[in-house]
Coordinates of C-alpha atoms and ligand atoms in Angstrom, one line a residue:
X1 CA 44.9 15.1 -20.2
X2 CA 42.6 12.6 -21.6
X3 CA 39.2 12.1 -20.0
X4 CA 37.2 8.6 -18.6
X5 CA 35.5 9.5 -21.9
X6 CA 37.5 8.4 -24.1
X7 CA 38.2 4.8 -23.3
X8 CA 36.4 2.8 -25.9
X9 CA 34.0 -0.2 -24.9
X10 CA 33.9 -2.8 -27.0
X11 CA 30.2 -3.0 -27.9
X12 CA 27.6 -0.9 -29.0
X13 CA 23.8 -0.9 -30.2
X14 CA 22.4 -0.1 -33.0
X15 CA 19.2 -0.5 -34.7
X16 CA 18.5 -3.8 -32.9
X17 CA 21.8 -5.0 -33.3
X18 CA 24.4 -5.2 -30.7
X19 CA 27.6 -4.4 -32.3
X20 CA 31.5 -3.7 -32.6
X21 CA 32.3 -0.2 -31.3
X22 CA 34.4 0.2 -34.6
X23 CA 30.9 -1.4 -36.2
X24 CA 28.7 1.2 -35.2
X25 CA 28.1 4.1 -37.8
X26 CA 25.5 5.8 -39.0
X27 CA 25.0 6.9 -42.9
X28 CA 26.0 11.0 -43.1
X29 CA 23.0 11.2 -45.8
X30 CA 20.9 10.9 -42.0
X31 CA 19.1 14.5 -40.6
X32 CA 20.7 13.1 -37.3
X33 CA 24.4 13.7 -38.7
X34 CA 23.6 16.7 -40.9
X35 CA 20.9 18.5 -38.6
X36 CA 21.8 17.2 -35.3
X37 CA 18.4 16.0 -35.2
X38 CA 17.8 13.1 -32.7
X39 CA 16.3 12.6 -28.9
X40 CA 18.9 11.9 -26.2
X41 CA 19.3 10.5 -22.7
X42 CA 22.4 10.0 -20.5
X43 CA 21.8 7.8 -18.2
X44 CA 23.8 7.5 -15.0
X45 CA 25.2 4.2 -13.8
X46 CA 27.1 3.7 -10.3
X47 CA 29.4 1.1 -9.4
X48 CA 28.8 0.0 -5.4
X49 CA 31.8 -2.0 -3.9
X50 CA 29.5 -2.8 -1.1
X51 CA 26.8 -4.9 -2.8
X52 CA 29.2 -5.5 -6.0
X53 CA 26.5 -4.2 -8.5
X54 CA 26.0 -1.4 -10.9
X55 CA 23.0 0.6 -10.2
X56 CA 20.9 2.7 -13.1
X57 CA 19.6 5.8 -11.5
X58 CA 16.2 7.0 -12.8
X59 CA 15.9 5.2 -16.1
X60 CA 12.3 5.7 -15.6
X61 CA 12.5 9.4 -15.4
X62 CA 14.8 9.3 -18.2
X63 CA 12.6 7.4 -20.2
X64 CA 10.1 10.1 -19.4
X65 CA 12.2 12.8 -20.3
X66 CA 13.1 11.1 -23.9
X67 CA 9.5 11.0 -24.1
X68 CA 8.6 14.8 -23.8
X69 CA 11.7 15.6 -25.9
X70 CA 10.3 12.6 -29.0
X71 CA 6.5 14.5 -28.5
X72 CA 7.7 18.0 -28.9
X73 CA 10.1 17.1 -31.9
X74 CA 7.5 15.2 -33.7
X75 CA 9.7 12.5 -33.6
X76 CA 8.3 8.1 -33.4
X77 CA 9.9 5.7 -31.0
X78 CA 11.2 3.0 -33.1
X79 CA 11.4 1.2 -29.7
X80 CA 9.4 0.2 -27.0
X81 CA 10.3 2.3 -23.3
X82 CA 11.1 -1.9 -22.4
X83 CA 13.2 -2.4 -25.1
X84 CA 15.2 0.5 -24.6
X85 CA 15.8 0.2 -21.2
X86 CA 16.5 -3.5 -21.7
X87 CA 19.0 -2.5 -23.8
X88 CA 20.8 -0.2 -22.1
X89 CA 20.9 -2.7 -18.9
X90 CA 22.0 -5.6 -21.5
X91 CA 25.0 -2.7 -23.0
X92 CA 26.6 -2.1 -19.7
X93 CA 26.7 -5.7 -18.2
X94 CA 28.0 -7.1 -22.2
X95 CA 31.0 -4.5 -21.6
X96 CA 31.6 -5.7 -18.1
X97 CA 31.6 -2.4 -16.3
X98 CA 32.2 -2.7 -12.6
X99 CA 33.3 1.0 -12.6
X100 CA 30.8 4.3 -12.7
X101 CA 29.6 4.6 -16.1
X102 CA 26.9 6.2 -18.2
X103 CA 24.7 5.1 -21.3
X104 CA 23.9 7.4 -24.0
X105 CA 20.5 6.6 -25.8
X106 CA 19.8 8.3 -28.9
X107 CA 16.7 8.3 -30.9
X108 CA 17.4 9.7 -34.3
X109 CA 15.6 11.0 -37.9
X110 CA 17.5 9.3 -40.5
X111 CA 17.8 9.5 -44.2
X112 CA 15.1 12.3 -46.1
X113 CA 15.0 15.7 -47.6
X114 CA 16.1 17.9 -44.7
X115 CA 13.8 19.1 -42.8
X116 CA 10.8 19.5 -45.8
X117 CA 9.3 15.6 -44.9
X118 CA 6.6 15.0 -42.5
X119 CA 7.6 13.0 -39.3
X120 CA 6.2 9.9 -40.4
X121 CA 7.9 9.7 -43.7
X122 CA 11.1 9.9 -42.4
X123 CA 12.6 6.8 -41.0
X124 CA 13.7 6.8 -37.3
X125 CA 16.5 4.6 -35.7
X126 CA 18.3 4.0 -32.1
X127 CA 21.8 3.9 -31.1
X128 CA 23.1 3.3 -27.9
X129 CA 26.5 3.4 -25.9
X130 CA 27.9 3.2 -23.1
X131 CA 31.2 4.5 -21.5
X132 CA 33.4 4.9 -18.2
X133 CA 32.2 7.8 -15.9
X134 CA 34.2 11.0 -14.8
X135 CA 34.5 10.1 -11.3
X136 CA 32.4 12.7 -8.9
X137 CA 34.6 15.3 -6.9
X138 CA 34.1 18.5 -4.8
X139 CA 36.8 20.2 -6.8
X140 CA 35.2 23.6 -7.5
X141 CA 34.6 25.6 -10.4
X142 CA 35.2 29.1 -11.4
X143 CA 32.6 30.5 -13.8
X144 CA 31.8 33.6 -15.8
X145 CA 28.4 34.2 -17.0
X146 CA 29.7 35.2 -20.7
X147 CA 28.5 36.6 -24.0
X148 CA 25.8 33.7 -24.8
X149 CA 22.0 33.4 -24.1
X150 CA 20.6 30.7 -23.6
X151 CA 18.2 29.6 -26.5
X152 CA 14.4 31.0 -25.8
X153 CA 11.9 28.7 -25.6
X154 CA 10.0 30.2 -28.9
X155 CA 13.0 29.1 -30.8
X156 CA 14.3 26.1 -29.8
X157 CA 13.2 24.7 -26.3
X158 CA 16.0 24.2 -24.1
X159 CA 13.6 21.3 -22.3
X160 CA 14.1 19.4 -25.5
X161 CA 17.1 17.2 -24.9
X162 CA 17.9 17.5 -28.7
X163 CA 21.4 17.2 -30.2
X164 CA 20.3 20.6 -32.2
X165 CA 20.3 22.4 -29.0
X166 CA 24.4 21.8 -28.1
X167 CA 25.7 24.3 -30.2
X168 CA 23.9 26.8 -28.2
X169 CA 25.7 25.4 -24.9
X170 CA 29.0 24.5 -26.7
X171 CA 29.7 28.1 -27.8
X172 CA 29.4 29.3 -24.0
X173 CA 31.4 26.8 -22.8
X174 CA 34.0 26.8 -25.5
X175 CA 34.1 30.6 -25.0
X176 CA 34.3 30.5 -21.3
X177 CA 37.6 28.0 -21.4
X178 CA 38.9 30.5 -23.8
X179 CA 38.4 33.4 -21.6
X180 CA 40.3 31.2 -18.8
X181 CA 37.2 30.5 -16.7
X182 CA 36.0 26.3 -15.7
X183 CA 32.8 26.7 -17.8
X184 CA 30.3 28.9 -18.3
X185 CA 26.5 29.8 -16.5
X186 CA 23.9 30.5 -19.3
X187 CA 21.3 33.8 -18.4
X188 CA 18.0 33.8 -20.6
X189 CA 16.9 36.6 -23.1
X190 CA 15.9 38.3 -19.5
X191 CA 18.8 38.3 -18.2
X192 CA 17.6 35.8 -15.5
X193 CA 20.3 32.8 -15.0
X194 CA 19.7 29.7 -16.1
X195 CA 22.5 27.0 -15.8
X196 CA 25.9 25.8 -16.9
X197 CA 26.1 24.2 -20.5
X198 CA 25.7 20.6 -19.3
X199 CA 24.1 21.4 -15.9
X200 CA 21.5 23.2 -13.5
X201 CA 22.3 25.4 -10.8
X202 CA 21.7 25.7 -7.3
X203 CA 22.5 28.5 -4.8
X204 CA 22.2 29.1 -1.1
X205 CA 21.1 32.2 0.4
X206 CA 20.5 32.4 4.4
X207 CA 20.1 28.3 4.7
X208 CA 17.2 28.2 1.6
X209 CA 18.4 26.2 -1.5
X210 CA 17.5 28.2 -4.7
X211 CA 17.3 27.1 -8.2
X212 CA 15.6 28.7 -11.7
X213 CA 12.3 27.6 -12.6
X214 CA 11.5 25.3 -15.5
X215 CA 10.2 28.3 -17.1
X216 CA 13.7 30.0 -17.2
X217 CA 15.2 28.2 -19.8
X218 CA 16.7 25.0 -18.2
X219 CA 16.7 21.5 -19.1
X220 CA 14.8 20.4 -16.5
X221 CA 17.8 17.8 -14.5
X222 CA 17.2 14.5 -13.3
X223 CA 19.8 15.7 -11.3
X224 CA 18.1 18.8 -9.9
X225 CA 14.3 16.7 -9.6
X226 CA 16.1 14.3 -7.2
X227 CA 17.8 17.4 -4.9
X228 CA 14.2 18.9 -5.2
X229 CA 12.6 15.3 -4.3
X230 CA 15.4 15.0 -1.3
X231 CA 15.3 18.6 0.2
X232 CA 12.6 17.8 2.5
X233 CA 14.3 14.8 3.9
X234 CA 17.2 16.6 4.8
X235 CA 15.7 19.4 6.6
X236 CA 16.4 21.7 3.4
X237 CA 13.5 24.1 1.9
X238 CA 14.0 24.5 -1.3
X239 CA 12.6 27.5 -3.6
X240 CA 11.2 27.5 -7.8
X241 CA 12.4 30.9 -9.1
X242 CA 14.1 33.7 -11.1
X243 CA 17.5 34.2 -9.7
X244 CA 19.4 37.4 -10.7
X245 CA 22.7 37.3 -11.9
X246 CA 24.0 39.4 -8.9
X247 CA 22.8 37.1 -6.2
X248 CA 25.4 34.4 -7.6
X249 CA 27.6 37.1 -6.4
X250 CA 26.3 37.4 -3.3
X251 CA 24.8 33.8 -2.2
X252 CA 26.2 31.7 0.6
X253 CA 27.0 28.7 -2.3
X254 CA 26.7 27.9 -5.3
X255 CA 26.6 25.0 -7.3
X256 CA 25.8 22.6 -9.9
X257 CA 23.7 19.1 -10.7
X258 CA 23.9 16.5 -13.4
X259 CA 24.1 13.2 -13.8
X260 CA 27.7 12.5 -14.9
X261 CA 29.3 15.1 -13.0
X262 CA 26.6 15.1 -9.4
X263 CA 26.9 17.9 -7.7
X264 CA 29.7 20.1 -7.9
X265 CA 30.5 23.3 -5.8
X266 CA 31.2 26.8 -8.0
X267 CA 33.7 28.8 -6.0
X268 CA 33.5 32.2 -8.1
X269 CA 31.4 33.5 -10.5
X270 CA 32.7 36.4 -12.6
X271 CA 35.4 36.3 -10.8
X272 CA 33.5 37.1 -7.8
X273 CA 34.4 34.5 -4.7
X274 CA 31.3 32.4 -3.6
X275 CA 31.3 32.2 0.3
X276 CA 34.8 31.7 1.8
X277 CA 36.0 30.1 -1.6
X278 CA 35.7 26.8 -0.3
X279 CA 32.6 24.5 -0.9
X280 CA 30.2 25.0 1.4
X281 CA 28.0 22.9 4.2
X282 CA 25.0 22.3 2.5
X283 CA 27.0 21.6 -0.8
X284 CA 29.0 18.9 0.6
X285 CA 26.0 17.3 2.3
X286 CA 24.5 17.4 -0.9
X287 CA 27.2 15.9 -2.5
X288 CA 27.7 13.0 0.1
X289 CA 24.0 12.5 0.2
X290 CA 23.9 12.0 -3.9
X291 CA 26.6 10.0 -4.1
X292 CA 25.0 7.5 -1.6
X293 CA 21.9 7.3 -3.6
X294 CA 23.3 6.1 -6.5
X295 CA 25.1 3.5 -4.5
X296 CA 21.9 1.8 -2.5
X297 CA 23.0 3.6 0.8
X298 CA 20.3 5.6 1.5
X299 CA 16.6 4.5 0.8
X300 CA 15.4 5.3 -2.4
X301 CA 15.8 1.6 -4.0
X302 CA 12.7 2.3 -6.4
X303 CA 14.9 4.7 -7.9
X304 CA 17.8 2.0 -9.0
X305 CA 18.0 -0.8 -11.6
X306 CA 20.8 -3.4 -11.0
X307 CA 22.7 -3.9 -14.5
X308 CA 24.2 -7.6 -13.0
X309 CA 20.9 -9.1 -11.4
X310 CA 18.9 -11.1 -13.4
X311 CA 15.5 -10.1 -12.6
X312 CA 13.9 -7.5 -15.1
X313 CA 12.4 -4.8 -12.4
X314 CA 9.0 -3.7 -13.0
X315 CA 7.5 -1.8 -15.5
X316 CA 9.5 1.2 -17.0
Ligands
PMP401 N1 21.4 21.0 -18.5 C1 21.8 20.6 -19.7 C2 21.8 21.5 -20.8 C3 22.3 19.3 -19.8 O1 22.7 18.8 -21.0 C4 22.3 18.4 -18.6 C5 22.8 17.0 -18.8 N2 21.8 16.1 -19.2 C6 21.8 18.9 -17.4 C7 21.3 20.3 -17.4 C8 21.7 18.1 -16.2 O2 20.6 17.1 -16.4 P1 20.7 15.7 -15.7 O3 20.7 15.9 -14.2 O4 19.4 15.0 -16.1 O5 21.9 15.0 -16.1

């Protein structure tokens, strides 16, 4: 079965250029095709039947995280955060999405001696596209927590959203499909767990929401700083820490955060049955509540950016 993901939009961005989908390639003599070396953002966008708009969700903590990923990898913005964010807005209305959809922004190294060239000698680009959403269910997943680590933050930070740093989660998940199992939960060189390949995790034990620190080896989720930012609101506390591989097995719930996908329950783990098997309470409220954020139902407007209206919000 094909996914959303593969419907092609008709335009993309490149370099300051809006252009053809079939228009938009890079050169392979780049360190971004043959290293994998470029800066990347996904930005969520929802569609809301009720106020006919399409909302972007946190560009400015996006932008943030693009950012901290550029300063760690030594790597220039060719772009202002305006521009870019301009851009992406200007991407999704040009394709006409009235549908949930996402925009991928990638800041890239291009052409130069791999890897021996200082930064600044080294020119730097931007692409950008955007694409139809999966759309968000509670269908649950069944996990194993497999034969990869995730990488350790002396070698390659996992907080860097750098294309590099996908092999490491691709070879769990790829292994975890092959060994019949949804997807795969990552543990560090500890043993402590981290998250899935393209998520962070969550898990409930006795009413408290748990999920691993940012030292454990996470991306540090959009996702998972809005559920930490919400918590409060919704009567949850919510806890910072190590979590051991066998309290997955033992927790109330568990389950996952990320912008394409919100939050999605994890039924087993190891073949181990979360709960009753079914998603659970706080889950589902979870669930309901993030999908209503993204849609202008519940009141966190600061955090949107309508694609359609014509006012430029403030500052990014
Ligand atoms: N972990 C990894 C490794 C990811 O690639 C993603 C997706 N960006 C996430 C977690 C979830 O982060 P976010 O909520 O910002 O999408």
């Amino acid at each position: 079965m094909q996914s959303a993901n593969h419907t092609v939009p008709r335009f993309a961005w490149l370099d300051g250029e809006v252009v053809e989908w079939a228009d938009a390639r890079l050169h392979i003599d780049t360190q971004c095709v043959l290293g994998g070396l470029n800066a990347y953002e996904v930005i969520g966008a929802s569609w809301s039947e009720e106020d006919e708009e399409l909302y972007l969700f946190r560009v400015q903590a996006h932008l943030d995280r693009l950012a901290r990923t550029m300063k760690v990898m030594r790597l220039a913005p060719a772009y202002s955060r305006q521009e870019m964010a301009g851009m992406a807005r200007t991407l999704l209305a040009l394709n006409g999405f009235r549908e949930n959809a996402f925009v991928r922004i990638v800041v890239y190294f291009g052409s130069g001696p791999l890897f021996s060239h200082l930064p600044d000698e080294v020119p730097t680009g931007v692409f950008m596209f955007a694409k139809p959403a999966h759309t968000p269910s509670l269908q649950g997943l069944h996990v194993c927590t497999g034969i990869w680590q995730r990488l350790p933050d002396l070698a390659a930070p996992p907080r860097v959203k750098a294309g590099a740093n996908y092999q490491n989660v691709r070879l769990a998940q790829v292994q975890a499909r092959i060994d019949g199992y949804d997807d795969a939960v990552l543990l560090n060189s500890s043993g402590k767990v981290c998250e899935l390949p393209l998520e962070n995790l969550f898990l409930v034990r006795d009413g408290v929401l748990i999920t691993p620190g940012a030292t454990s080896g996470i991306l540090e989720g959009i996702t998972r700083r809005t559920l930490l930012d919400v918590a409060g609101d919704l009567g949850l506390t919510v806890v910072e820490r190590d979590v051991d591989r066998s309290e997955l097995y033992v927790a109330d719930e568990v389950f996952s955060t990320a912008t394409q996908r919100g939050v999605r329950p994890i039924l087993s783990v190891d073949r181990y049955q979360v709960g009753d098997g079914e998603p659970g309470p706080v889950t589902r409220q979870l669930y309901t509540y993030f999908q209503d954020l993204l849609r202008n139902r519940v009141g966190r407007p600061e955090w949107l950016t309508p694609v359609y209206r014509s006012a430029i919000p403030a500052a990014y």
